[in-house]
Short mmCIF file of C-alpha atoms in Angstrom, two decimals:
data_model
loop_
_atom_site.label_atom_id
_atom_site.label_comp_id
_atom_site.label_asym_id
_atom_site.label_seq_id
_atom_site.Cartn_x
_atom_site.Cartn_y
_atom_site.Cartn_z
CA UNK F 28 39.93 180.21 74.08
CA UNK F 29 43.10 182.16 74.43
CA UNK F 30 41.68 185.02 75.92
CA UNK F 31 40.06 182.73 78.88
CA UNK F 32 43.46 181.42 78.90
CA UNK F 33 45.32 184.64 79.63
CA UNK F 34 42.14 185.13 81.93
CA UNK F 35 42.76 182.21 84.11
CA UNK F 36 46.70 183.09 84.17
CA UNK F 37 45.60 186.74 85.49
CA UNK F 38 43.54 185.21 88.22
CA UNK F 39 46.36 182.47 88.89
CA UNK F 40 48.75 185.18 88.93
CA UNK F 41 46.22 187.36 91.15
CA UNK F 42 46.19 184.79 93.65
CA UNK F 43 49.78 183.90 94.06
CA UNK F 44 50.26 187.53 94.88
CA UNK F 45 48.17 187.70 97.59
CA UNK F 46 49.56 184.81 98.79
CA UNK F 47 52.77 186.11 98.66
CA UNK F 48 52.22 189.32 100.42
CA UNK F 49 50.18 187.06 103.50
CA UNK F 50 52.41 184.38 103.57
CA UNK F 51 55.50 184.35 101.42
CA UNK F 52 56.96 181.79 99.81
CA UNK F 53 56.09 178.57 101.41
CA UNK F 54 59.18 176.90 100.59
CA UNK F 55 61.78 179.71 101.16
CA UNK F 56 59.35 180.85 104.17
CA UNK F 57 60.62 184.72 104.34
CA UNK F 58 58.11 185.50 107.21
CA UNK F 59 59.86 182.78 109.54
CA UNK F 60 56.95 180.61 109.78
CA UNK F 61 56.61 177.60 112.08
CA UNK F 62 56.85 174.68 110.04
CA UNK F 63 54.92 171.41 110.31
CA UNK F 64 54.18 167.75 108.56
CA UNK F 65 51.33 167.52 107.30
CA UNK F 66 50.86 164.54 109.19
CA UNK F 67 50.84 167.00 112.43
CA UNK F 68 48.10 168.86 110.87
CA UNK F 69 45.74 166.62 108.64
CA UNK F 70 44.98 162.72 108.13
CA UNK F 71 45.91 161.31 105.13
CA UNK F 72 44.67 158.71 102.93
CA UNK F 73 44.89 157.49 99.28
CA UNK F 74 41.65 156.39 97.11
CA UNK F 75 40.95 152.83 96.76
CA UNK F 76 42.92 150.23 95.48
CA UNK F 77 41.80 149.02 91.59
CA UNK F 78 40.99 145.88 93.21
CA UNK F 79 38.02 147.79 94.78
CA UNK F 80 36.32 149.05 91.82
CA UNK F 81 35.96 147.58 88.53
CA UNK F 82 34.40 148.08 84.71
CA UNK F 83 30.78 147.26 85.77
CA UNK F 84 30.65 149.10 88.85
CA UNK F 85 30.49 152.00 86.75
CA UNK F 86 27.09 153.82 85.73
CA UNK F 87 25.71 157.56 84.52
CA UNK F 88 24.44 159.73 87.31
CA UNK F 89 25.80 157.84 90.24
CA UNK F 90 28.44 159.13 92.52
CA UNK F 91 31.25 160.80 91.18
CA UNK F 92 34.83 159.06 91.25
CA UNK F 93 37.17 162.17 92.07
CA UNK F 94 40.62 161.37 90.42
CA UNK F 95 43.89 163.85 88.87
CA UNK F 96 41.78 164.15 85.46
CA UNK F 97 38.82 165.51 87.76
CA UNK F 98 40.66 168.13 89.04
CA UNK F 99 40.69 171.45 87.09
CA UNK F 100 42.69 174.63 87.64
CA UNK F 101 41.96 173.77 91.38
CA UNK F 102 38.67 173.36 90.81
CA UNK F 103 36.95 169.48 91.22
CA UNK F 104 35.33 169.02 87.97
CA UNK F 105 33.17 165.20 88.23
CA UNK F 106 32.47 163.16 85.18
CA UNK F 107 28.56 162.21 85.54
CA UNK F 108 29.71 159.49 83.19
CA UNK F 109 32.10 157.88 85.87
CA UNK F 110 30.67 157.12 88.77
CA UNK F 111 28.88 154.42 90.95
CA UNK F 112 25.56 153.64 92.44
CA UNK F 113 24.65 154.33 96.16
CA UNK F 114 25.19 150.72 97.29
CA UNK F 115 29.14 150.58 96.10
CA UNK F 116 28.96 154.12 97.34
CA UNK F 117 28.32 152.81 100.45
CA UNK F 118 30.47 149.57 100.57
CA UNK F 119 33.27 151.91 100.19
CA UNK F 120 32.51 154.72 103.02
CA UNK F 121 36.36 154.69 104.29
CA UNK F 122 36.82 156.58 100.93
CA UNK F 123 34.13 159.24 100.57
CA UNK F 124 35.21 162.93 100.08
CA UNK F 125 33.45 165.40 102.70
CA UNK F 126 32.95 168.89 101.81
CA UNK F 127 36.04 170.22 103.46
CA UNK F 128 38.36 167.87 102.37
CA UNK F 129 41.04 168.55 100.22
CA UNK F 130 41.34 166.12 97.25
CA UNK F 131 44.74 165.78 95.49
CA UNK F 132 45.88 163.58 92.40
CA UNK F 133 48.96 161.81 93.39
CA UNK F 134 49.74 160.35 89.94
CA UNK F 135 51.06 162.45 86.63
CA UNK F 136 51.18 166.41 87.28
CA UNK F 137 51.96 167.23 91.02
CA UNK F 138 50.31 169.81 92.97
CA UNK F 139 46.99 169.40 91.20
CA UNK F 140 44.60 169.42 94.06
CA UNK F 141 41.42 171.18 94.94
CA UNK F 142 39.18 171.89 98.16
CA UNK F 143 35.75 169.34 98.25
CA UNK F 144 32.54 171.87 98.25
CA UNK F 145 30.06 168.86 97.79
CA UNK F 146 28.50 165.94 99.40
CA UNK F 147 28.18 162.17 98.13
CA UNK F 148 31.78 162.50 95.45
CA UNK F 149 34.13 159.79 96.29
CA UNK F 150 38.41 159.87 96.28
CA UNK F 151 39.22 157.77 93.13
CA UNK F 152 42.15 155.15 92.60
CA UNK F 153 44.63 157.92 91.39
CA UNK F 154 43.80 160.50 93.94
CA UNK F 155 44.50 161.17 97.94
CA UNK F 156 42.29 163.00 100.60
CA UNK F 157 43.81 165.35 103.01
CA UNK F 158 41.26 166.09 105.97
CA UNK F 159 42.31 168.80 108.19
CA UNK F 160 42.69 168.27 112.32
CA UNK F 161 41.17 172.22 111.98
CA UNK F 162 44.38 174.64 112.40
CA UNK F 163 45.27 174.54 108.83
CA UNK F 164 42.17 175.82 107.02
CA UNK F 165 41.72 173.39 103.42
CA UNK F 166 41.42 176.43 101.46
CA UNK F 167 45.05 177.29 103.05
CA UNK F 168 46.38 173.78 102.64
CA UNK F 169 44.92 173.89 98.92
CA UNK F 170 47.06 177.24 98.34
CA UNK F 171 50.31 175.98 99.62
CA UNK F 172 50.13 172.52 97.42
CA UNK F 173 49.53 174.62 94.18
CA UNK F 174 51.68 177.19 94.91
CA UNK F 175 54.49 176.80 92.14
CA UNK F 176 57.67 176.53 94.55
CA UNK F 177 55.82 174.15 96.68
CA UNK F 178 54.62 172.28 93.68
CA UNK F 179 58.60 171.55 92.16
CA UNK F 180 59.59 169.97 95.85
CA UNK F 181 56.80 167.97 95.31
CA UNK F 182 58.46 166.85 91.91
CA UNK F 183 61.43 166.23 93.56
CA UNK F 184 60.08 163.54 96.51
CA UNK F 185 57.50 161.85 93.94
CA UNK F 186 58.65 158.42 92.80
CA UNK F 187 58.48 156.47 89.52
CA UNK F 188 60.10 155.88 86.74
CA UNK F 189 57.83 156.82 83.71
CA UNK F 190 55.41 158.90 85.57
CA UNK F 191 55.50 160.83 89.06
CA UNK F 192 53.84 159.23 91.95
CA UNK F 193 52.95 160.20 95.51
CA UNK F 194 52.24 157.65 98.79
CA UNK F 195 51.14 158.38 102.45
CA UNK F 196 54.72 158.57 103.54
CA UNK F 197 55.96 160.95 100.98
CA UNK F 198 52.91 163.02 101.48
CA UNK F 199 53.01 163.12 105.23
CA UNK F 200 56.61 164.93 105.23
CA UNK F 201 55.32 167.66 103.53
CA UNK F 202 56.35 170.47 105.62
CA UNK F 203 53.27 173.79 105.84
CA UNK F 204 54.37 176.81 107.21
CA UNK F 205 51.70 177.24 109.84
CA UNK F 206 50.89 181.30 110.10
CA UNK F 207 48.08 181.94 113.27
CA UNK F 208 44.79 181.31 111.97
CA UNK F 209 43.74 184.89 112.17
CA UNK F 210 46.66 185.53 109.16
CA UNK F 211 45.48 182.18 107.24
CA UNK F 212 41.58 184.05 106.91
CA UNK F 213 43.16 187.13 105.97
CA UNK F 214 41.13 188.93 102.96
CA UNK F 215 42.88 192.01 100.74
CA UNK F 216 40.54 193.77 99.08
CA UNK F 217 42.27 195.21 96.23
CA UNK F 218 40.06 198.30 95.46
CA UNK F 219 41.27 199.94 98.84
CA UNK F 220 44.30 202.73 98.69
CA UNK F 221 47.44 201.16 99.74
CA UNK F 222 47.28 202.72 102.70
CA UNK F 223 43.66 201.41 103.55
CA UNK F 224 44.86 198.02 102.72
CA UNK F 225 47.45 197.80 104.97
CA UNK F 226 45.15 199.50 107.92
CA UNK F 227 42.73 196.36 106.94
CA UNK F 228 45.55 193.43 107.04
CA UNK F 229 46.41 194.86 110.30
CA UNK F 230 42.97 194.94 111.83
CA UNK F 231 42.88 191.26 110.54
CA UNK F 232 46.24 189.52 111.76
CA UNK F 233 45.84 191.33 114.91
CA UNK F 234 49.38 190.61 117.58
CA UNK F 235 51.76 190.24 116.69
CA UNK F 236 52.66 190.71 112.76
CA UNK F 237 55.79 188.21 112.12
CA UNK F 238 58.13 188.37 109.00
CA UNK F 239 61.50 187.63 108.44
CA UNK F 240 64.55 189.97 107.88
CA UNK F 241 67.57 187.84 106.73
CA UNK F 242 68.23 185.48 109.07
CA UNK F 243 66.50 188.13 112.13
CA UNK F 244 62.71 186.95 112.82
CA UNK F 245 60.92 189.84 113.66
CA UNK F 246 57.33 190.63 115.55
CA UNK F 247 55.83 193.69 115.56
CA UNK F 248 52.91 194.65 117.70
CA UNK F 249 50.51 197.32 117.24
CA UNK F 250 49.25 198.99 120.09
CA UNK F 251 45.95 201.68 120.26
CA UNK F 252 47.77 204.10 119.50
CA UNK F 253 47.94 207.30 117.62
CA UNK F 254 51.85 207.39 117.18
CA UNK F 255 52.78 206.05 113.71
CA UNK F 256 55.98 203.69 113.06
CA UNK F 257 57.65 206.65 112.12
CA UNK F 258 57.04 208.20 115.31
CA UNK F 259 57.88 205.12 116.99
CA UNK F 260 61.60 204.97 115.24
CA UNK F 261 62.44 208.73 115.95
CA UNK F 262 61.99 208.49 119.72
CA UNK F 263 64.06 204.56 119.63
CA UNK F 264 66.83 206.58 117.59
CA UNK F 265 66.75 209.53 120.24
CA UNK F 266 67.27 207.46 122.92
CA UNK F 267 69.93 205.38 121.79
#
């Protein structure tokens, strides 16, 4: 058990990295990201009310109720045990979770949210759906809710006394950096040299790269050239 633990934190860790060296921190936003509300980019919705489901509507091997306890190290992991039959499934269509989606708990710990792969699961009482307009990717919008700076400003607009609770409103201020899209599919592939890795990022993001030094935003665009940066510096210096 505590090796998968220290596993899982490797791959956690792994992930935040590359995040990192894409994006930055979403919070802090080095790379001078446009911000948005996530209302801007996504429609927002929270499970149904109590009121909508109760004790008996519950049956084995039905359709599976998607709430915070479902939702595993960002993972969406359904309890066959809780869920409901095609007809409730159906009654309650304003609430069903397409693959997609991004499902997040909005009660207890913040930031626990993962992206829907699957047909027929349904957003439980506890949880909210977050269905991207299409510039934010979900996997993207998945990252920057679990990412640990983003999740403590989450802590500090949740509401409640005894336990930490999110609404539409609260959720719909949350501010995304928004990177192009060609920077949001970015893939590192960390078994390339350094140098490799770099060449790749820059075939990916394509014009221009953006990233923030101090309080300068900076672009830089690569032309077809065979001149390096280096190059590129001496002759600016030269002709100062």
């Amino acid at each position: 058990i505590e090796l998968r633990k220290r596993e899982l934190q490797s791959l956690d860790d792994l992930i935040k990295a590359r995040f990192v060296e894409l994006f930055g921190d979403p919070v802090s936003n080095p790379k001078g990201w446009e911000k948005k509300a996530l209302s801007e980019e996504a429609e927002i919705k929270i499970g149904p009310f109590g009121s909508l489901l109760h004790k008996e509507d519950y049956i084995t091997g039905g359709h599976a109720l998607v709430n915070p306890s479902h939702i595993v190290d960002g993972k969406i992991a359904p309890d066959d045990k809780l869920t409901i039959s095609d007809e409730k499934y159906n009654e309650l269509s304003a609430y069903h979770l397409r693959t997609g989606d991004v499902v997040m708990g909005r009660r207890g710990e913040m930031g626990r949210c993962a992206v829907v792969e699957q047909p027929g699961l349904l957003c439980g009482t506890g949880s909210l759906l977050i269905r991207t307009n299409g510039d934010l990717s979900a996997d993207y919008i998945q990252k920057i809710i679990y990412f640990p700076s983003f999740k403590r400003t989450i802590e500090e607009m949740a509401v409640g006394q005894t336990m930490p609770n999110l609404n539409v409103p609260i959720v719909s201020a949350f501010q995304i950096i928004k990177p192009p899209k060609s920077v949001q599919n970015v893939h590192i592939d960390r078994t390339l040299p350094k140098e490799e890795r770099i060449k790749s990022f820059i075939r990916q993001i394509k014009n221009p790269y953006v990233y923030k030094c101090g309080d300068i935003i900076v672009k830089a665009t690569f032309s077809d050239t065979d001149e390096t940066l280096e190059d590129r510096m001496e002759h600016y210096l030269r002709n100062r």
